Short mmCIF file of C-alpha atoms in Angstrom, two decimals:
data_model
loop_
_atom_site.label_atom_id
_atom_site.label_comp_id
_atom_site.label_asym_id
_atom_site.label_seq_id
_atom_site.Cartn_x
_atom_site.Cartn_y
_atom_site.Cartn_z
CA UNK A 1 24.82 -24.28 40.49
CA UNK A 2 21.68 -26.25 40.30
CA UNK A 3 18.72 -25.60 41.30
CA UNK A 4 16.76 -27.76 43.67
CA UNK A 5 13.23 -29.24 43.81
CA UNK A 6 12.58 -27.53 47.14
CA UNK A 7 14.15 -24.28 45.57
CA UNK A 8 12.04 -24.66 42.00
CA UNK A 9 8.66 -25.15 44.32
CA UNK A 10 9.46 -21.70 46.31
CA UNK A 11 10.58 -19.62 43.28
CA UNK A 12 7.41 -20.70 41.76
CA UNK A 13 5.21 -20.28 44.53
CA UNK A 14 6.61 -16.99 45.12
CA UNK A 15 5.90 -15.51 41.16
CA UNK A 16 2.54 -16.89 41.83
CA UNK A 17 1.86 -15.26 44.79
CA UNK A 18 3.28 -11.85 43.61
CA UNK A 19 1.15 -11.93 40.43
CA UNK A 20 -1.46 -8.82 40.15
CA UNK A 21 -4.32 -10.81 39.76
CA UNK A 22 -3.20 -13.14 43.12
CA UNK A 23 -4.91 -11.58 46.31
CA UNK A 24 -3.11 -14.20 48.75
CA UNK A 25 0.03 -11.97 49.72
CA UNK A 26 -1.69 -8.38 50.19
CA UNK A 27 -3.37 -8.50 46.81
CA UNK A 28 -1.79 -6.11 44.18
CA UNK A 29 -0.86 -3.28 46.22
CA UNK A 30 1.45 -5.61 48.60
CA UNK A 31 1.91 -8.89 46.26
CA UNK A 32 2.23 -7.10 42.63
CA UNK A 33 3.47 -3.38 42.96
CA UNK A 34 5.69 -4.15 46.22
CA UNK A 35 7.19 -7.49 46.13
CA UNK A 36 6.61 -8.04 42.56
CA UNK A 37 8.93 -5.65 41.37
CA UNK A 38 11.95 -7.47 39.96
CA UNK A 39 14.66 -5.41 42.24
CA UNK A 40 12.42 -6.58 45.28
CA UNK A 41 12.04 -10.29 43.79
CA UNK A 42 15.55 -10.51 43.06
CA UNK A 43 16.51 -10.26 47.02
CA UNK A 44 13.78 -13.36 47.64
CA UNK A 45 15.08 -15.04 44.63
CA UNK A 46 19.05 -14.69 46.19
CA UNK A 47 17.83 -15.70 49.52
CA UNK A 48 16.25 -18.75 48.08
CA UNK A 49 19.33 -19.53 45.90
CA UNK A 50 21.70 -18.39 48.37
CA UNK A 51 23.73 -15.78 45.93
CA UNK A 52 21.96 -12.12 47.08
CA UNK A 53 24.86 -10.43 45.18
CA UNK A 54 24.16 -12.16 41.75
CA UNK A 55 20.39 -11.81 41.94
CA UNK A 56 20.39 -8.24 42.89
CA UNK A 57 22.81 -7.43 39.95
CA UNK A 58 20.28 -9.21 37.10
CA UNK A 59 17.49 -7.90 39.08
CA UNK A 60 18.50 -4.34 38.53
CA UNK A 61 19.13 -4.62 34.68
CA UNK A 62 15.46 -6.50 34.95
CA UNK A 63 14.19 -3.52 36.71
CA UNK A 64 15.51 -1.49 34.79
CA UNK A 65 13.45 -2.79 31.40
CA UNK A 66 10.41 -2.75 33.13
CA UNK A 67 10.84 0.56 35.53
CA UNK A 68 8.50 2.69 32.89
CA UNK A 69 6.00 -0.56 32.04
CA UNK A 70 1.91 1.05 31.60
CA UNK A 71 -1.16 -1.07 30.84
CA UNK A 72 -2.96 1.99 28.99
CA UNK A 73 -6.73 1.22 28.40
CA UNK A 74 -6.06 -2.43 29.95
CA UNK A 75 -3.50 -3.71 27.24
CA UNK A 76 -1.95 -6.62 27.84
CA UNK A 77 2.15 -5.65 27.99
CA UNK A 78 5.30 -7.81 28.15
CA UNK A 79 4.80 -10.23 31.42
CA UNK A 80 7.53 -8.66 33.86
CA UNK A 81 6.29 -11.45 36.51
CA UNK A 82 6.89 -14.34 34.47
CA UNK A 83 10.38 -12.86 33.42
CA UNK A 84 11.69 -12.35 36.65
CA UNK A 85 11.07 -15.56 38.11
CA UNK A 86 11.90 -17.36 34.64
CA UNK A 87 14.96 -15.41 33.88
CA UNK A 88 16.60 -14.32 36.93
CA UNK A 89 17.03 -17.30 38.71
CA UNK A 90 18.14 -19.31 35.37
CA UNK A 91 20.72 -16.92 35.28
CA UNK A 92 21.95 -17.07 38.25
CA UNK A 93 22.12 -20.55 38.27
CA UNK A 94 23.99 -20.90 34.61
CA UNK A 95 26.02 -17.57 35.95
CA UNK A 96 24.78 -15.59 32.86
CA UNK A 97 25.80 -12.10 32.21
CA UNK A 98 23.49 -9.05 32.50
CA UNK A 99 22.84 -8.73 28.84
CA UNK A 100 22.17 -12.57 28.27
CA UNK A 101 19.44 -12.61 31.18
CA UNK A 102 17.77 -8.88 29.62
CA UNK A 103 17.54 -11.11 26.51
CA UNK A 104 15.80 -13.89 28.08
CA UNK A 105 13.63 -11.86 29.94
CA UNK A 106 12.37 -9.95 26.80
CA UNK A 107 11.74 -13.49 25.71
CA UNK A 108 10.12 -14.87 28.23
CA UNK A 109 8.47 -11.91 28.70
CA UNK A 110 6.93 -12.11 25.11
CA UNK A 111 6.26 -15.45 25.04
CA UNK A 112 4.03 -15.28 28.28
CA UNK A 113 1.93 -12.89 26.52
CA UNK A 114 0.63 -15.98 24.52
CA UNK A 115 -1.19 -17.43 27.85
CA UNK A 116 -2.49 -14.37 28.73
CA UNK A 117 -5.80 -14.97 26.30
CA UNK A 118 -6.48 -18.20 27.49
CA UNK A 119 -6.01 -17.45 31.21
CA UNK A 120 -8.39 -14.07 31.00
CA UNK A 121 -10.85 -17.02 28.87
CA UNK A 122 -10.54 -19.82 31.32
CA UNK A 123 -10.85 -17.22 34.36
CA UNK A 124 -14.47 -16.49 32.93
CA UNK A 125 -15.80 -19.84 34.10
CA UNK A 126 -15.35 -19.27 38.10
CA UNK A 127 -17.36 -16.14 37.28
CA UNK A 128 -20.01 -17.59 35.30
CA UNK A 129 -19.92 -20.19 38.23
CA UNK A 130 -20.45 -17.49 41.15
CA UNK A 131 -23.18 -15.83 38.89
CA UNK A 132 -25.48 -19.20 39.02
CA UNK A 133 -24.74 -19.32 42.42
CA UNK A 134 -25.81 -15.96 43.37
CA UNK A 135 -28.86 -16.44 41.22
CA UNK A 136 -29.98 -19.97 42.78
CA UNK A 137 -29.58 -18.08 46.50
CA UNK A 138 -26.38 -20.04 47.47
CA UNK A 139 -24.24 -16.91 48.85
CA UNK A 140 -22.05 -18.73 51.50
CA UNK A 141 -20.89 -20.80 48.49
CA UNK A 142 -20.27 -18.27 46.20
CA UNK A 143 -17.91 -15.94 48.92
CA UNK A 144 -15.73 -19.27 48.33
CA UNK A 145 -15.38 -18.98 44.48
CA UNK A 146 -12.71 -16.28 44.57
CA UNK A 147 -10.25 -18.45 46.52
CA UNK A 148 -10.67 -21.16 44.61
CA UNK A 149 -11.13 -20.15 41.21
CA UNK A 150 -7.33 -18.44 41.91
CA UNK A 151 -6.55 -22.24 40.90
CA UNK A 152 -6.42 -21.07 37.46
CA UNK A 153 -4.26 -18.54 38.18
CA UNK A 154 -1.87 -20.59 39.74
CA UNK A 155 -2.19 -23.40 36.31
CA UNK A 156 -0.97 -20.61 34.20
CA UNK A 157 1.42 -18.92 36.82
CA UNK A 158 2.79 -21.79 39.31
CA UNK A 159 3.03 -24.47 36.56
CA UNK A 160 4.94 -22.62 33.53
CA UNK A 161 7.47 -21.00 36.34
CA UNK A 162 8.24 -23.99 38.15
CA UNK A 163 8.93 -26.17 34.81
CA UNK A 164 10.89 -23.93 33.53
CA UNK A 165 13.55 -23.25 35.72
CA UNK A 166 13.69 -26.65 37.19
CA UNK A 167 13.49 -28.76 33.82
CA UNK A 168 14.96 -25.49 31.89
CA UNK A 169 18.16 -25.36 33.55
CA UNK A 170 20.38 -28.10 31.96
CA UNK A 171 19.29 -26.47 28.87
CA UNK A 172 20.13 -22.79 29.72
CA UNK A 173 23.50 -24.18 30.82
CA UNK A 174 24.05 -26.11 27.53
CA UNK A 175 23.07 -22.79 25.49
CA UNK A 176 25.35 -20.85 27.23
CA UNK A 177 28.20 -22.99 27.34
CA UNK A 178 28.12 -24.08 23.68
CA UNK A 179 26.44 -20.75 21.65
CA UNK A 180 28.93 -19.22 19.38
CA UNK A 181 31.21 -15.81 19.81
CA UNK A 182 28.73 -14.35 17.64
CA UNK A 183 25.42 -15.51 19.22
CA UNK A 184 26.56 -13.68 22.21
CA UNK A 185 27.64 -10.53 20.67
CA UNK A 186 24.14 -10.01 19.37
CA UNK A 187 22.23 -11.16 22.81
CA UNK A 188 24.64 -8.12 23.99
CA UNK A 189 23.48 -5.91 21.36
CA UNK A 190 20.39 -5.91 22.22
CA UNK A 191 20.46 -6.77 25.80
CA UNK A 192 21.80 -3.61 26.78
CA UNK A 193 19.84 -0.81 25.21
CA UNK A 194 17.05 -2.64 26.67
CA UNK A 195 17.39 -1.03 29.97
CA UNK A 196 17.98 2.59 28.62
CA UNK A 197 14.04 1.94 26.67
CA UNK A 198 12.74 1.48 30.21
CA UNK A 199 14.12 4.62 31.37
CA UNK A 200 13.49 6.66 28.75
CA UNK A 201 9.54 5.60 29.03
CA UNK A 202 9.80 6.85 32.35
CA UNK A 203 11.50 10.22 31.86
CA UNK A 204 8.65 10.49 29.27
CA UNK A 205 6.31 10.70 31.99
CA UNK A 206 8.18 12.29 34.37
CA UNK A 207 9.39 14.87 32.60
CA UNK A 208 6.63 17.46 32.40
CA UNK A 209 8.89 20.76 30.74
CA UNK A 210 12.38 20.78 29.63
CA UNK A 211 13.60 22.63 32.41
CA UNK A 212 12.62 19.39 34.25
CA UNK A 213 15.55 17.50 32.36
CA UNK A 214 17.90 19.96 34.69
CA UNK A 215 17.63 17.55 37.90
CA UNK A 216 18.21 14.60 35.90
CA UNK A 217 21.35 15.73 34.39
CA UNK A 218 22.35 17.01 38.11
CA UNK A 219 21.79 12.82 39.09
CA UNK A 220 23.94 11.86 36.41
CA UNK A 221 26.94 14.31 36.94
CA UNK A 222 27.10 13.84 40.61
CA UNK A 223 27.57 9.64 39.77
CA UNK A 224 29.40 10.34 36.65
CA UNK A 225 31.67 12.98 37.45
CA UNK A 226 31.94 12.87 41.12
CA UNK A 227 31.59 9.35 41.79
CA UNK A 228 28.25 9.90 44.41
CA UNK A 229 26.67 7.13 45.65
CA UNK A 230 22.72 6.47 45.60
CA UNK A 231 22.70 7.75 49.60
CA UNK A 232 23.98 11.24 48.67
CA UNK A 233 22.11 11.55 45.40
CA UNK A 234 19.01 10.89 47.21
CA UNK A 235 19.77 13.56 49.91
CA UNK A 236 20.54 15.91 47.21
CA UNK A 237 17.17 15.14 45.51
CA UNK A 238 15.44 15.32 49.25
CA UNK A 239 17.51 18.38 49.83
CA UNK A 240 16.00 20.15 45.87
CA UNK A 241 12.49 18.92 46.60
CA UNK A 242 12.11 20.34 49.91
CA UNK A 243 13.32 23.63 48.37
CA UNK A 244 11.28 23.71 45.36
CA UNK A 245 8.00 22.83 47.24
CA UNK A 246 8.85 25.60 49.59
CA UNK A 247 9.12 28.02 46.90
CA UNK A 248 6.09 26.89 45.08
CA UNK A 249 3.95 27.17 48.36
CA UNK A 250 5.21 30.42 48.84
CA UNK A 251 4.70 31.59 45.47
CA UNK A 252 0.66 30.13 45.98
CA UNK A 253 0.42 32.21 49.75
CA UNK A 254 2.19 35.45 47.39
CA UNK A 255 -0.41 34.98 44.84
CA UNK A 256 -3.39 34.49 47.30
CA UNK A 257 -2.59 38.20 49.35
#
């Protein structure tokens, strides 16, 4: 399929507007930790390009890379913003496979860690610019800088997305059609393990004590062995937590007489 101006402009707009520094669409807690999250972007994404199925199926191997991503101490980490709205809609539009669109992801991921220095650096000169202001008395101009220093946000966010799936297409479609047997193989490779990394991070911090590793392998045999959907593994789960916390609270009101 190909992807239209119209449909480049709102993809664009859209990883903008999700971006945690972007306070426009509920700031971070509606924009970046609600709507940013690649599952969640993937159903915009398949409204926009009208193919929900497709984007929700890259979406959740995207998801799945980033589902344990941390910024310890502030570091900057792979871009999961830009490589959503970079990768998923290329490949729905080029119809690439899961493991092709993990590996573009990683790389656009990567790469947008390059502009991260000069955004943080060019961000610096609203500031220094609402500083002066406050300093010379000018307040009523200075509650203004916030919105419109966000125009560097959007030259680093907006910009990169919206060239790169619009003018990036024909050449995702080329790679794909024309990259050897072999090229492939290894994109699959290392596509796929990608997504068991992300999980793994997050059973790291899940997992307080081994014993904890007992309701994980529970989740797993009840898809595995008994074919359970997500609805009844998430009742079971409700169904576990309800009875552990009832335990544990009377254990506390045991302990306190």
């Amino acid at each position: 399929m190909q992807i239209s101006l119209i449909q480049a402009i709102l993809i664009a707009l859209l990883g903008y507007l999700t971006f945690i520094h972007t306070p426009f669409l509920g700031g971070g807690l509606v924009g970046w930790y609600c709507i940013g999250r690649p599952l969640v972007s993937a159903l915009f994404i398949g409204i926009i390009l009208g193919n929900i199925p497709k984007a929700m199926e890259l979406g959740l191997y995207i998801q799945l890379i980033f589902i344990g991503l941390i910024t310890p101490g502030g570091s900057i980490t792979p871009d999961m913003n830009l490589a959503t709205y970079v990768a998923l809609p290329l490949g729905v539009a080029a119809n690439m496979d899961a493991a092709s669109t993990v590996a573009l992801s990683l790389i656009v991921a990567n790469v947008a860690n390059i502009m991260a220095t000069p955004n943080f650096a060019m961000t610096m000169i609203p500031v220094n610019i609402q500083k002066r202001m406050v300093e010379e008395g000018k307040l009523e101009e200075a509650v203004w800088v916030p919105i419109w220093g966000n125009g560097v946000k959007f030259l680093f966010r907006f910009i990169p997305t919206f060239v790169c799936i619009y003018y990036g297409q024909a050449g995702i479609e080329w790679i794909v059609k024309n990259s050897p047997q072999w090229l492939i193989d290894i994109m699959t490779i290392f596509g796929n393990p990608m997504c068991l990394v992300g999980f793994a991070i997050l059973l790291k911090l899940m997992v307080k004590k081994p014993t904890d590793l007992i309701y994980f392998t529970f989740g797993f045999a009840l898809v595995g062995a008994l074919g359970a959907d997500m609805i009844t593994v998430l009742v079971f789960a409700l169904v576990i937590a309800l009875i552990q916390f009832q335990i544990g609270r009377a254990a506390k009101k045991g302990g306190a007489v």
